[in-house]
Coordinates of C-alpha atoms and ligand atoms in Angstrom, one line a residue:
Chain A
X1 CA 0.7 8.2 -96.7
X2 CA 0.6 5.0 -98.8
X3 CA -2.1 2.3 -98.4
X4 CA -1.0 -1.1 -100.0
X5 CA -3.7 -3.6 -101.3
X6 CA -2.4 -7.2 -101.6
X7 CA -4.8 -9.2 -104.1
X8 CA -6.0 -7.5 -107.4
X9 CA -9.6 -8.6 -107.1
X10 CA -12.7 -7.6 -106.5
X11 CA -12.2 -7.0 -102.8
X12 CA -9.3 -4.9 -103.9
X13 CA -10.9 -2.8 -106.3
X14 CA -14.2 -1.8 -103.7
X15 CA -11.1 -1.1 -101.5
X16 CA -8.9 1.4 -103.8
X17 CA -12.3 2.8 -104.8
X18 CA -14.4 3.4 -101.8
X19 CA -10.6 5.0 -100.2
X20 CA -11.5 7.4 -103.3
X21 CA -14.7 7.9 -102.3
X22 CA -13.7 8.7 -98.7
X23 CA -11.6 11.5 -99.7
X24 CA -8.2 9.7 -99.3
X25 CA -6.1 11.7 -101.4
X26 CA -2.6 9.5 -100.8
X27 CA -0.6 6.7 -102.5
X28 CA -2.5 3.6 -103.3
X29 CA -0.5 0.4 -104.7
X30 CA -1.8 -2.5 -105.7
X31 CA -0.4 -6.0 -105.9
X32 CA -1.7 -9.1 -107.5
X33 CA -0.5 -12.1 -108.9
X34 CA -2.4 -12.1 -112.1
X35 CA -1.7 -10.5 -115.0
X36 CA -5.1 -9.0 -115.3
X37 CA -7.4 -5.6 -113.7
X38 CA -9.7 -7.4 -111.6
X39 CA -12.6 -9.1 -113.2
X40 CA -15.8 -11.2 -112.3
X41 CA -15.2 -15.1 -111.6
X42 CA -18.7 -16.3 -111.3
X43 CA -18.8 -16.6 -114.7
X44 CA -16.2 -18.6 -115.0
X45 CA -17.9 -21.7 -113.8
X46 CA -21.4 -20.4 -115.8
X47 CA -20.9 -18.5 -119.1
X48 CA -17.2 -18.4 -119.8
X49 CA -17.3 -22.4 -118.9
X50 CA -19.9 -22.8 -121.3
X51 CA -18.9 -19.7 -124.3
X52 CA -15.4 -18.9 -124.3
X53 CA -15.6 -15.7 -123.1
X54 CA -12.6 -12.9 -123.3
X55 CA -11.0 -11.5 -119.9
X56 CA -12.5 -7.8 -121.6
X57 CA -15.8 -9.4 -121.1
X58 CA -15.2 -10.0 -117.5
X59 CA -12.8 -6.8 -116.1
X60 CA -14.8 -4.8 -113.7
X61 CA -15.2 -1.0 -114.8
X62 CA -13.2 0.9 -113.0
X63 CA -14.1 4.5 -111.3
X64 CA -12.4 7.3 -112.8
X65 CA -11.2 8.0 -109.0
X66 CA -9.1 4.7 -109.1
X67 CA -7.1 6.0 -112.7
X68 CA -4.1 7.1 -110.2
X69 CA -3.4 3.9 -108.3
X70 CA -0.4 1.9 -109.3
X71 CA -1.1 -1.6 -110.3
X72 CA 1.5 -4.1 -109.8
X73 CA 0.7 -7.3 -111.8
X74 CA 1.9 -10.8 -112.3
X75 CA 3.7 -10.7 -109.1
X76 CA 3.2 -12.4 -105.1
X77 CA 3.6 -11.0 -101.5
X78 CA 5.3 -13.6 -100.0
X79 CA 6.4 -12.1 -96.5
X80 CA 5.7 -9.3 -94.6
X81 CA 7.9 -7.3 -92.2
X82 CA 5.8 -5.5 -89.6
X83 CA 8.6 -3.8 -87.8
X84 CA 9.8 -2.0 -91.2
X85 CA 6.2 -2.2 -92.7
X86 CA 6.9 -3.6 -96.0
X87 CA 5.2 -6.7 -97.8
X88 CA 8.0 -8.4 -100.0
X89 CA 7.5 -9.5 -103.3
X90 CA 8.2 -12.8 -105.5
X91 CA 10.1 -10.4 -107.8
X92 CA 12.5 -9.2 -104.8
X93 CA 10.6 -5.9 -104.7
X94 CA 10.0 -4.5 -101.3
X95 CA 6.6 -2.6 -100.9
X96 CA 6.8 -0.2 -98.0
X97 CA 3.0 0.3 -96.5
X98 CA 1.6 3.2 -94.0
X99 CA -1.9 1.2 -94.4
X100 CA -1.6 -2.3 -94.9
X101 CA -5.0 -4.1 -97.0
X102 CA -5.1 -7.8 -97.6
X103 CA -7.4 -9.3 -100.1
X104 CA -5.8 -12.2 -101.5
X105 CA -8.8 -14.3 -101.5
X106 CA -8.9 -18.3 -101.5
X107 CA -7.4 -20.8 -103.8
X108 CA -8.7 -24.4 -103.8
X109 CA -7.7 -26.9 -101.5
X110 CA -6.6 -30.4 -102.7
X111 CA -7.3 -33.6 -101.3
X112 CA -5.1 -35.7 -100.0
X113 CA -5.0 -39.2 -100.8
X114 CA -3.0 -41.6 -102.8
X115 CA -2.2 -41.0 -106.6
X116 CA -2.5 -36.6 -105.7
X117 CA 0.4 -36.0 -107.2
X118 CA -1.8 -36.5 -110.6
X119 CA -2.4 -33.6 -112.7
X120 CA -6.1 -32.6 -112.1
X121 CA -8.2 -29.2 -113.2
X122 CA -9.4 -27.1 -110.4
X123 CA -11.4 -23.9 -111.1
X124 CA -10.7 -20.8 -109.4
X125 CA -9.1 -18.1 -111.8
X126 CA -9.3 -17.5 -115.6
X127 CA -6.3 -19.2 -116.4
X128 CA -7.7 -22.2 -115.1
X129 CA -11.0 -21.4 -116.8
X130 CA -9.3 -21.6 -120.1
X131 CA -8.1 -24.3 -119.3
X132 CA -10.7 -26.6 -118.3
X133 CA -12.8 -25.2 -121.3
X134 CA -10.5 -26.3 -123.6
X135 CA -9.8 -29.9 -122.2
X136 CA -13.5 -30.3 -121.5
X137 CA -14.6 -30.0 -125.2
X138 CA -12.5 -32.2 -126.2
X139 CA -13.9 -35.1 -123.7
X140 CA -17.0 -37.4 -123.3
X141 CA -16.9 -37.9 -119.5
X142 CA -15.8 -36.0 -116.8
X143 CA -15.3 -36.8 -112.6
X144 CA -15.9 -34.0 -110.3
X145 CA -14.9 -34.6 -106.9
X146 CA -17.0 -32.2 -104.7
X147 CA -20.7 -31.3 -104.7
X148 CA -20.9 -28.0 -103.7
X149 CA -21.8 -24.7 -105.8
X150 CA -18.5 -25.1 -108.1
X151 CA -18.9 -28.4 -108.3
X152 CA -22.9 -28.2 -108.9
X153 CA -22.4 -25.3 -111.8
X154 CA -19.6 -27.0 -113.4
X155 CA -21.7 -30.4 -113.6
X156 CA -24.4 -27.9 -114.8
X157 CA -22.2 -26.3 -118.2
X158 CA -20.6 -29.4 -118.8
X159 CA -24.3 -31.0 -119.4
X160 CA -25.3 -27.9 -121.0
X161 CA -22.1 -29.0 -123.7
X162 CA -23.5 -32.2 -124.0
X163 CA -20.4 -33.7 -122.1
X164 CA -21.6 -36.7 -119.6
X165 CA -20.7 -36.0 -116.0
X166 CA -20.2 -38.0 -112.0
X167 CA -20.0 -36.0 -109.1
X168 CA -18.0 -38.0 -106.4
X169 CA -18.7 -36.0 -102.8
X170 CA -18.2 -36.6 -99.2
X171 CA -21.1 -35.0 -97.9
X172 CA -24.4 -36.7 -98.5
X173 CA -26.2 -34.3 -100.3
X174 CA -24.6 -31.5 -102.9
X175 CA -24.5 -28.0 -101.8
X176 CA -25.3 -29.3 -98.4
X177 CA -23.4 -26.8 -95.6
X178 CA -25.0 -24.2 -97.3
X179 CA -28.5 -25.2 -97.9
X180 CA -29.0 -28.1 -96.0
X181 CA -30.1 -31.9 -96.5
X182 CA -33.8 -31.2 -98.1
X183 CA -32.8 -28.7 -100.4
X184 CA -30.1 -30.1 -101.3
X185 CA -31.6 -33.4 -102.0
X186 CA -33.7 -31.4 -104.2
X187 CA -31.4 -30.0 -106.3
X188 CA -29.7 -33.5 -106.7
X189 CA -33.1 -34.6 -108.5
X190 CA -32.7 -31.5 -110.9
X191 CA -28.9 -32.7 -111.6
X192 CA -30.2 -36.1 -112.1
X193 CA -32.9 -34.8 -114.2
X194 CA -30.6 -33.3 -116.8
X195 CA -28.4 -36.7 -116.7
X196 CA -25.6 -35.9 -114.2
X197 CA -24.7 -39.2 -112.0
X198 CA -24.2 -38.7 -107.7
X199 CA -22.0 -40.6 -105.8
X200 CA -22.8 -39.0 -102.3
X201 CA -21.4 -40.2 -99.0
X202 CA -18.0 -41.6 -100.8
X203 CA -14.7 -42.1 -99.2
X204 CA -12.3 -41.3 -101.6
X205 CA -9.5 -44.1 -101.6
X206 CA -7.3 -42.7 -104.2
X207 CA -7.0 -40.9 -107.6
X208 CA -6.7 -43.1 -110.6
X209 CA -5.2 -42.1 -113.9
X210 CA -1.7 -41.8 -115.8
X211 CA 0.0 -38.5 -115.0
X212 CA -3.3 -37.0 -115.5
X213 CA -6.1 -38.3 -113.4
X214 CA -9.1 -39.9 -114.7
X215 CA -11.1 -40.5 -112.0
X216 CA -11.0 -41.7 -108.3
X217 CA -11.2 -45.3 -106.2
X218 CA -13.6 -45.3 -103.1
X219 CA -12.8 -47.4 -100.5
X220 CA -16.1 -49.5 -101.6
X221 CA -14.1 -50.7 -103.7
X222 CA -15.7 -49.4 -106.4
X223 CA -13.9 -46.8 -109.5
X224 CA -16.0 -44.0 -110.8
X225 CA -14.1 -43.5 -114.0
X226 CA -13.8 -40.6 -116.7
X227 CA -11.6 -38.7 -119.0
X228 CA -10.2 -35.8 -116.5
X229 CA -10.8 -34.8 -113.1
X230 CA -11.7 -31.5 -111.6
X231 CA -11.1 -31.0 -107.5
X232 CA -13.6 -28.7 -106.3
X233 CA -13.9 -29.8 -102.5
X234 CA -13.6 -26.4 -100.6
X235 CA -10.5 -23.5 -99.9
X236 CA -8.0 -22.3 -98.8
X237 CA -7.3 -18.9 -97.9
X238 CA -4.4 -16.7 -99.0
X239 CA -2.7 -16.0 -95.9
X240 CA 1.0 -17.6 -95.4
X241 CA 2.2 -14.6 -96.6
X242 CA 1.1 -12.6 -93.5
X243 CA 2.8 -15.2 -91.2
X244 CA 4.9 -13.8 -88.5
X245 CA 2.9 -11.2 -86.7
X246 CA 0.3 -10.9 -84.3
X247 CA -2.7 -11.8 -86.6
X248 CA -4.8 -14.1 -86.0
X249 CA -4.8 -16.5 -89.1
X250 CA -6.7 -19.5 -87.9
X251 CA -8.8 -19.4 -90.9
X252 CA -8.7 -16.0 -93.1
X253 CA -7.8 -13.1 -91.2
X254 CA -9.6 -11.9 -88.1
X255 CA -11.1 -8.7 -88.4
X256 CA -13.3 -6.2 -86.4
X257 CA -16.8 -4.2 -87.8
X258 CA -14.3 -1.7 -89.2
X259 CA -12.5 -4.5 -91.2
X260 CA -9.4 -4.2 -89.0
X261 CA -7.1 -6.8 -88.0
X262 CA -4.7 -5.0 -85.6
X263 CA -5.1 -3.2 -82.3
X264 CA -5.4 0.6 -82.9
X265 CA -2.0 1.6 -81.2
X266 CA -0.5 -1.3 -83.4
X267 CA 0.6 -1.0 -87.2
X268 CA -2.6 -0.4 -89.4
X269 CA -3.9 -3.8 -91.2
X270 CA -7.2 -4.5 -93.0
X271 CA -8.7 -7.9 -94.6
X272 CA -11.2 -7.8 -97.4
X273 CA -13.2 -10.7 -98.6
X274 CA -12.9 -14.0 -98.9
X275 CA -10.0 -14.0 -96.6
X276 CA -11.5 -11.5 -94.1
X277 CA -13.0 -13.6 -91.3
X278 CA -16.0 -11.5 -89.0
X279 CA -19.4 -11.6 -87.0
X280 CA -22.1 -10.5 -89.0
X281 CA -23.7 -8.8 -86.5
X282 CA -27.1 -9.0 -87.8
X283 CA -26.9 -12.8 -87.1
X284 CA -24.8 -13.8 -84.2
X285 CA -21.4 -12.7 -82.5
X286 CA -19.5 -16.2 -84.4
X287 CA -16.9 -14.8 -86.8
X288 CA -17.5 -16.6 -90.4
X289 CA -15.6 -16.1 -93.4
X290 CA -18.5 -16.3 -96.0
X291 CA -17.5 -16.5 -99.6
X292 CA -20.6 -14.9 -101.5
X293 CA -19.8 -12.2 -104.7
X294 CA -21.7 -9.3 -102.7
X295 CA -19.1 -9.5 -99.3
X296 CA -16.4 -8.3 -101.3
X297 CA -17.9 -4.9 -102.7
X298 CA -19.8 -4.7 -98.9
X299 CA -16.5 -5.6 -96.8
X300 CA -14.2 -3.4 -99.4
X301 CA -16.8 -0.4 -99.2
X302 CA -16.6 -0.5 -95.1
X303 CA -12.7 -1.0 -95.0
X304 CA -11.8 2.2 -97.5
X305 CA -14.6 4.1 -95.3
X306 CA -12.6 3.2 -91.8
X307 CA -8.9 3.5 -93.2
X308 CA -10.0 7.1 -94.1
X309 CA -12.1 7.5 -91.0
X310 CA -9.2 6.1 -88.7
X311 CA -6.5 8.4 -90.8
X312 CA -8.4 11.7 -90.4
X313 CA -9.2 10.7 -86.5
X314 CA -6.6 8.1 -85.5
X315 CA -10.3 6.5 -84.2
X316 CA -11.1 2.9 -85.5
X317 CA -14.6 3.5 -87.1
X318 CA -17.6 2.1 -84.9
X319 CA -20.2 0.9 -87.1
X320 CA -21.4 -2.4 -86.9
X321 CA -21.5 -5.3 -89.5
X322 CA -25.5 -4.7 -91.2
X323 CA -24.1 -6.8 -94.3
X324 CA -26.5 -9.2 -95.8
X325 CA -24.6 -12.1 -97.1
X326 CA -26.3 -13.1 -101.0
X327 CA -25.6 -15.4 -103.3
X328 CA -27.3 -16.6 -106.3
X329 CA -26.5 -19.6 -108.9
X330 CA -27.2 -20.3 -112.2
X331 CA -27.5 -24.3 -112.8
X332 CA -29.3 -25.1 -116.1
X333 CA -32.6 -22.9 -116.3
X334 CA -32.7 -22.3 -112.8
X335 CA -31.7 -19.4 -110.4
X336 CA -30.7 -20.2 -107.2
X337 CA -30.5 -16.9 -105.2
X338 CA -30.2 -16.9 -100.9
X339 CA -30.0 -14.0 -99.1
X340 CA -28.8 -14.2 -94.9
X341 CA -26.9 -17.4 -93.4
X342 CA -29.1 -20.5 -94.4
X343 CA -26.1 -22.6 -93.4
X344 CA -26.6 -21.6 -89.9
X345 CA -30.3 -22.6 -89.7
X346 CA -31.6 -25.7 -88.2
X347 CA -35.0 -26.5 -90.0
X348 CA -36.6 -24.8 -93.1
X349 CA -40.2 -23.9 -94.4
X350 CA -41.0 -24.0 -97.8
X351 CA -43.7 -21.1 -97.4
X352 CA -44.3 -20.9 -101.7
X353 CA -44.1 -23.5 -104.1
X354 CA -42.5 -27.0 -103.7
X355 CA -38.7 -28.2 -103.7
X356 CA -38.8 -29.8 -106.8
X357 CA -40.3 -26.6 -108.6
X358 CA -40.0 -22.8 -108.4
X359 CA -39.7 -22.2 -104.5
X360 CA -39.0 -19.5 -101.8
X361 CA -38.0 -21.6 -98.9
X362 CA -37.6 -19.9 -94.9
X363 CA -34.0 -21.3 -93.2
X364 CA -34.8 -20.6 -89.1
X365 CA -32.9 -21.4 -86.5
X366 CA -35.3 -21.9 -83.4
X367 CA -38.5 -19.6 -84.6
X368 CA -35.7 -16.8 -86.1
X369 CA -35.7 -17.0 -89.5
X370 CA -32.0 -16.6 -90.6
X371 CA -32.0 -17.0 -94.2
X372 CA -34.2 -17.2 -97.6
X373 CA -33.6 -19.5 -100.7
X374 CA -35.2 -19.2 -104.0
X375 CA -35.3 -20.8 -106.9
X376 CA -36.9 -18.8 -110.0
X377 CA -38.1 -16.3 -107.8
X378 CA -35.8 -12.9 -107.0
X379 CA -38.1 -10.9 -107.0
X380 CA -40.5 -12.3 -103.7
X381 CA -37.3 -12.1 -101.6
X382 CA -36.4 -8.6 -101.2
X383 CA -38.9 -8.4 -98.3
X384 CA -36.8 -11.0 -96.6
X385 CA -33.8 -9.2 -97.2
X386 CA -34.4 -5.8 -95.9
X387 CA -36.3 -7.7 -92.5
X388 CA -32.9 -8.9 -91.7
X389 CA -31.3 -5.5 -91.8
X390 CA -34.9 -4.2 -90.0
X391 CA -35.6 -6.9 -87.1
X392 CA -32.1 -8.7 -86.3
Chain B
X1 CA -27.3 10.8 -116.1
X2 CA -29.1 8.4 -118.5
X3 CA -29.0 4.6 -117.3
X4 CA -28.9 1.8 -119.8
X5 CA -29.2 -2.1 -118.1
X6 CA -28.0 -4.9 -121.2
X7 CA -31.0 -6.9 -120.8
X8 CA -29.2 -9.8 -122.4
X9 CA -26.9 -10.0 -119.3
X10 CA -29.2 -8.8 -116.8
X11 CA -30.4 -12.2 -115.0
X12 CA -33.0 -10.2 -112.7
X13 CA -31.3 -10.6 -109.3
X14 CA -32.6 -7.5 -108.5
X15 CA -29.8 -6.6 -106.5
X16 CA -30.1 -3.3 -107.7
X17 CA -33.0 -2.2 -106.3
X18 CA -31.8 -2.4 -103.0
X19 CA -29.1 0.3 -103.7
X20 CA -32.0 2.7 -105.7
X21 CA -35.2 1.3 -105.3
X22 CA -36.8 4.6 -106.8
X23 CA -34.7 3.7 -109.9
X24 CA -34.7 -0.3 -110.1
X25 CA -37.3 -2.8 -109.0
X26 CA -38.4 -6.1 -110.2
X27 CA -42.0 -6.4 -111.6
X28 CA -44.5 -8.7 -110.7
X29 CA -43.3 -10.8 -113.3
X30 CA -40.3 -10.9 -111.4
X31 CA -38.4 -8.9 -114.9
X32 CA -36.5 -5.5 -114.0
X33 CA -37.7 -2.4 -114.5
X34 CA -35.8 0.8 -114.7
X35 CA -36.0 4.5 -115.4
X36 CA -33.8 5.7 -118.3
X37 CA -33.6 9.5 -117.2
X38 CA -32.7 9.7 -113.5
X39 CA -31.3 12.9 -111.8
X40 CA -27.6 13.6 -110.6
X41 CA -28.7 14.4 -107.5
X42 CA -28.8 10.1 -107.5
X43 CA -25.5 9.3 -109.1
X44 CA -24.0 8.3 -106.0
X45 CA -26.8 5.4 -105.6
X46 CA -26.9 4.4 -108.6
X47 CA -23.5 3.9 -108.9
X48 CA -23.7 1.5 -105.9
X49 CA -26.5 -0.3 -108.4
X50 CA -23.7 -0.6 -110.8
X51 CA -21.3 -1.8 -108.3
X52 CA -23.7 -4.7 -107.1
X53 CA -24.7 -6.1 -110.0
X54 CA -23.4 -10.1 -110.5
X55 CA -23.6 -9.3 -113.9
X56 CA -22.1 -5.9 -114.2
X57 CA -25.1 -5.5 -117.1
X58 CA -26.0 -1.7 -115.6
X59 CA -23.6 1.3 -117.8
X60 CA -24.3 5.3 -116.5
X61 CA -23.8 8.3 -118.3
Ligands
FAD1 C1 -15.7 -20.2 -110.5 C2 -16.4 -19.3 -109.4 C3 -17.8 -19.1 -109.4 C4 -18.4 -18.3 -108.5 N1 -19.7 -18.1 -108.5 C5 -20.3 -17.4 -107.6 C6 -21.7 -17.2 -107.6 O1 -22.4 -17.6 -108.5 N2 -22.3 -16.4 -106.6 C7 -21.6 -15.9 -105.6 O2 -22.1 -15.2 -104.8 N3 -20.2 -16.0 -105.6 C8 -19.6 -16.8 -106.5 N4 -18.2 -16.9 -106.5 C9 -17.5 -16.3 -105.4 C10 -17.0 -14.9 -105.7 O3 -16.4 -14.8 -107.0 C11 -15.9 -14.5 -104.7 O4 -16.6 -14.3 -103.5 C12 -15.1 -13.2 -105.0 O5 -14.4 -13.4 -106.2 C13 -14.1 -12.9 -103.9 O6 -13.4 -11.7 -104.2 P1 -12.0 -11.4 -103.5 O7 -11.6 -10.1 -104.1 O8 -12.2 -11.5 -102.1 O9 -11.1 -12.5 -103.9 P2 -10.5 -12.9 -105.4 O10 -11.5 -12.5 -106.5 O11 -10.1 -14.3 -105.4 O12 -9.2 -11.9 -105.5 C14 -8.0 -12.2 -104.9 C15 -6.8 -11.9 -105.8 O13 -5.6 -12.0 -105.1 C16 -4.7 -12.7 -105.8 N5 -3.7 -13.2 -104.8 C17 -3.7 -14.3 -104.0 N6 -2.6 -14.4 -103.2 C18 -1.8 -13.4 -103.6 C19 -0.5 -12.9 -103.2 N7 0.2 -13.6 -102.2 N8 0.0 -11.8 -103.7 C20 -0.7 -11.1 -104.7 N9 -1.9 -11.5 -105.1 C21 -2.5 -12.6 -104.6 C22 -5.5 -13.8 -106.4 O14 -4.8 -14.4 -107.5 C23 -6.7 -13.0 -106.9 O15 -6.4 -12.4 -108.1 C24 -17.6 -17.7 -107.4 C25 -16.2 -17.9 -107.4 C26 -15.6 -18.7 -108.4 C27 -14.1 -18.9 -108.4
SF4_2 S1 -28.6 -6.4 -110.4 FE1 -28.0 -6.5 -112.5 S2 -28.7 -8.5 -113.1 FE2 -29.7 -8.0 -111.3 S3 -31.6 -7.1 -111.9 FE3 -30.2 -5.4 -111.5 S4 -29.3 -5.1 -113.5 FE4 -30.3 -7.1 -113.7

C-alpha cells in the first residue's frame, strides 16, 4: 500500500505525519519541487525579509515516525493518470499511488496588463525570499502592487530597513476581503504612520520599467514610480497537474469533512491546504479555500486520520469540519491575530479598545458573531475561539 | 518530558494553549506561561502544542 503526497510543505508534512500517527504502516513518498524539507513561509515576508535568515532556521522538525518516508526533491507532478494511478514527473519518473494526496499549495498570480512581460519579484517561496532581500537592500524605493497581508507585511520590513515604499491596490482599503473596510482603513493610518504611501482604488494601466519593472501607470494617468516592483495581488492554486479526471478543480480541489476528493467506490484522492477547497462546518455549508498557517497542520491532521480510517474500513471517515481558521500578522510593533471567518461578516463591533490602538474587534454576520480580530491582544481571544467550536 | 519555549521567538499567540491548556496559557499580561516538567502521560498534546506554533519556538524532551 503506498500513499503519494504531491507538495513538500507543510500540508504535506501534517499529512505523512498524522498517517504515522494513525498507525499506517505502508509506503509514503513524497514529491516536491523544492529542493528543501518543508519549512515555515510566514517568515519570509516578516523576519527572513527583514534578517537574512538560513532555510535551517525555518525547516519544520520532523517526527521521528516520518524518518522512513522517501522524499523526492527538486522535481514537479505534471500529469496524473487515474486509470493506471500514477502522477508523472518533470524528471520522466512515474510515481505509482494506492492513496493519492495533493498539497501543492498556491503560487502567485500575475496581473495582466501591458508591459507584464517585465521582470518583477513576487514573494511566495524562499528562493524568491532571497531574492527580493537582496535586491531590496540595495534600493531606495520600492512599488507594491497589492494591499493585502503580503503586500501589508512586505511594506512593513521594507520600512523597518529604512527603504521608502507605495502600495498600488485595486481594492479600496488594504487587507480589505479579509477584514473589511473599517479595519482596514485603520491599519492604512498605521502604514501611513510609519511613512508608507496608498494608492487605493487604482486601475492599473500598465507596468513601466526596462526589462525589469519600476513601477506601474494607472489609467489616471498618473505613474507611481520606484526602483523594482513586487506583485502581490492574490493566487493561484497548484492544480493543472490533476487535470483530466473527475475532480472538481474550479478553484483548489473540492473536498469532503474527511479531506476527500473522489467518491468512495472511485480511486482514493485527498487535498491538503491551501489547495484543498471545503465547508467549514462551524460556519456555513459554502466551500472556501482559506489560506491561514493553522489549516494546513488541521486539514493534514484530518486527512492522515481518514486515509487510515478509510484503509482499515474501506468507510470514508464521518467527522465534520470543527476547524477554526487563525491567522495572525506581524506589521511593525503590532500583532494582528483573527480567529473564525471575518471575511464573511457583514458589520463589526469594536467591544475593547479603539481601531487606531490595541483592539479586540467582533466580525457578525446578522447578530452571529463569525469572527474576532485583535491587534496587541492574543491573549483576550481565546474565549472567542473555543465559543465557535462550543455554539456554532 | 521537560518543555523548553525560546522566548525570543515565541510572539505569544497562544496557540498553544488550545492544544494543552493545563500546560500553556497566556497571562494576564497577555506573556506565556508554561510548566517545565510535564508528565508523559501528555506527550501526545503537547506535541500538538509544538505542531501549532507559528513560530515553531516550543522543543520537548
Ligand atoms: C510570505 C508568506 C507569509 C505568510 N504569512 C502568514 C501569516 O503571517 N499568517 C498565516 O496564517 N499564514 C501566513 N502565510 C500562509 C501560510 O504560510 C500557508 O497557508 C501555508 O504555507 C500553506 O501550506 P501548504 O503546505 O498548503 O502549501 P505550501 O507551503 O505552499 O506547500 C506546497 C509545496 O508544494 C510545492 N509544489 C507546488 N506544485 C507542485 C508540483 N506540481 N509538484 C511538486 N511540488 C509542487 C510548492 O513548491 C511547495 O513547496 C504566509 C505565506 C507566505 C508565502
Ligand atoms: S504558540 Fe508558540 S509563539 Fe504562540 S505562545 Fe505558544 S510558544 Fe509562544
Amino acid at each position: 500500500m503506498k500513499v503519494l503526497i504531491v507538495g513538500a510543505g507543510l500540508a504535506g508534512l501534517r499529512t505523512a505525519e498524522s498517517l504515522r500517527g494513525a498507525g499506517f504502516a505502508g509506503e509514503i513518498t513524497l514529491v516536491g519541487d523544492e529542493p528543501y524539507f518543508p519549512y515555515n513561509r510566514p517568515p519570509l515576508s516578516k523576519d527572513a525579509l527583514a534578517n537574512g535568515l538560513e532555510i535551517a532556521d525555518l525547516e519544520f522538525k520532523r517526527r521521528e515516525s516520518v524518518a522512513d518516508v522517501t522524499w523526492i526533491f527538486d522535481d514537479s507532478a505534471t500529469s496524473t493518470d487515474y486509470q493506471q494511478r500514477g502522477v508523472l514527473l518533470k524528471s520522466g519518473r512515474l510515481e505509482s499511488f494506492d492513496v493519492l494526496v495533493a498539497a501543492t499549495g498556491i503560487r502567485p498570480r500575475t496581473l495582466n496588463v501591458p508591459g507584464a512581460e517585465k521582470s518583477k519579484f513576487s514573494l511566495r517561496n524562499f528562493a524568491e525570499a532571497q531574492e527580493l532581500r537582496t535586491s531590496m537592500l540595495g534600493v531606495q524605493r520600492i512599488v507594491i502592487v497589492g494591499a493585502g497581508f503580503i503586500g501589508c507585511e512586505i511594506a512593513a520590513t521594507a520600512r523597518k530597513l529604512g527603504i521608502d515604499v507605495a502600495v498600488v491596490a485595486a481594492d479600496p482599503e488594504p487587507m480589505f476581503r479579509p477584514l473589511g473596510a473599517e479595519f482596514g482603513h485603520a491599519m492604512k493610518h498605521r502604514h501611513e504612520a510609519h511613512g508608507v504611501s496608498f494608492h487605493m482604488n487604482a486601475k492599473i494601466a500598465g507596468y513601466l520599467g526596462g526589462e525589469s519593472a519600476t513601477g506601474v501607470s494607472l489609467e489616471s494617468g498618473e505613474e507611481i514610480l520606484g526602483d523594482l516592483l513586487i506583485e502581490a495581488i492574490g493566487s493561484l492554486p497548484n492544480t493543472e497537474w490533476l487535470a483530466g479526471g473527475s475532480l472538481d478543480l474550479k478553484d483548489g480541489v473540492l473536498v469532503d469533512s474527511s479531506m476527500r476528493a473522489t467518491a468512495p467506490s472511485d480511486v482514493s484522492i485527498y487535498a491538503v491546504g491551501d489547495v484543498a477547497r471545503y465547508a467549514f462546518d462551524l460556519f456555513d455549508t459554502t466551500p472556501r479555500r482559506i489560506e491561514h498557517w493553522n489549516l494546513p497542520t488541521e486539514t493534514g491532521r484530518r486527512a492522515g486520520k481518514s486515509i487510515a480510517h478509510f484503509l482499515h474500513t474501506g468507510e470514508v471517515l464521518a467527522e465534520s469540519v470543527n476547524f477554526v481558521p487563525s491567522f495572525w500578522s506581524d506589521q511593525y510593533e503590532d500583532n494582528l491575530q483573527s480567529f473564525g471567518m471575518p471575511g464573511i461578516a457583514d458589520s463589526i463591533n469594536v467591544v475593547e479598545g479603539d481601531l487606531m490602538g490595541d483592539c479586540v474587534v467582533e466580525y457578525l454576520r446578522g447578530n452571529k458573531v463569525v469572527g474576532v480580530v485583535g491587534v496587541n491582544t492574543s491573549a483576550k481571544l481565546a474565549p472567542y475561539r473555543k465559543s465557535f467550536q462550543e455554539t456554532n | 518530558m521537560k518543555i523548553h519555549v525560546d522566548m525570543e521567538k515565541c510572539q505569544h499567540y497562544g496557540q498553544c494553549v488550545f492544544e494543552a491548556e493545563d500546560v500553556f496559557s497566556l497571562g494576564d499580561d497577555g506573556k506565556l506561561i508554561y510548566k517545565v516538567d510535564v508528565d508523559d502521560s501528555r506527550r501526545a498534546d503537547v506535541e500538538s502544542a509544538v505542531d501549532v506554533c507559528p513560530m515553531q519556538a516550543i522543543t520537548v524532551e
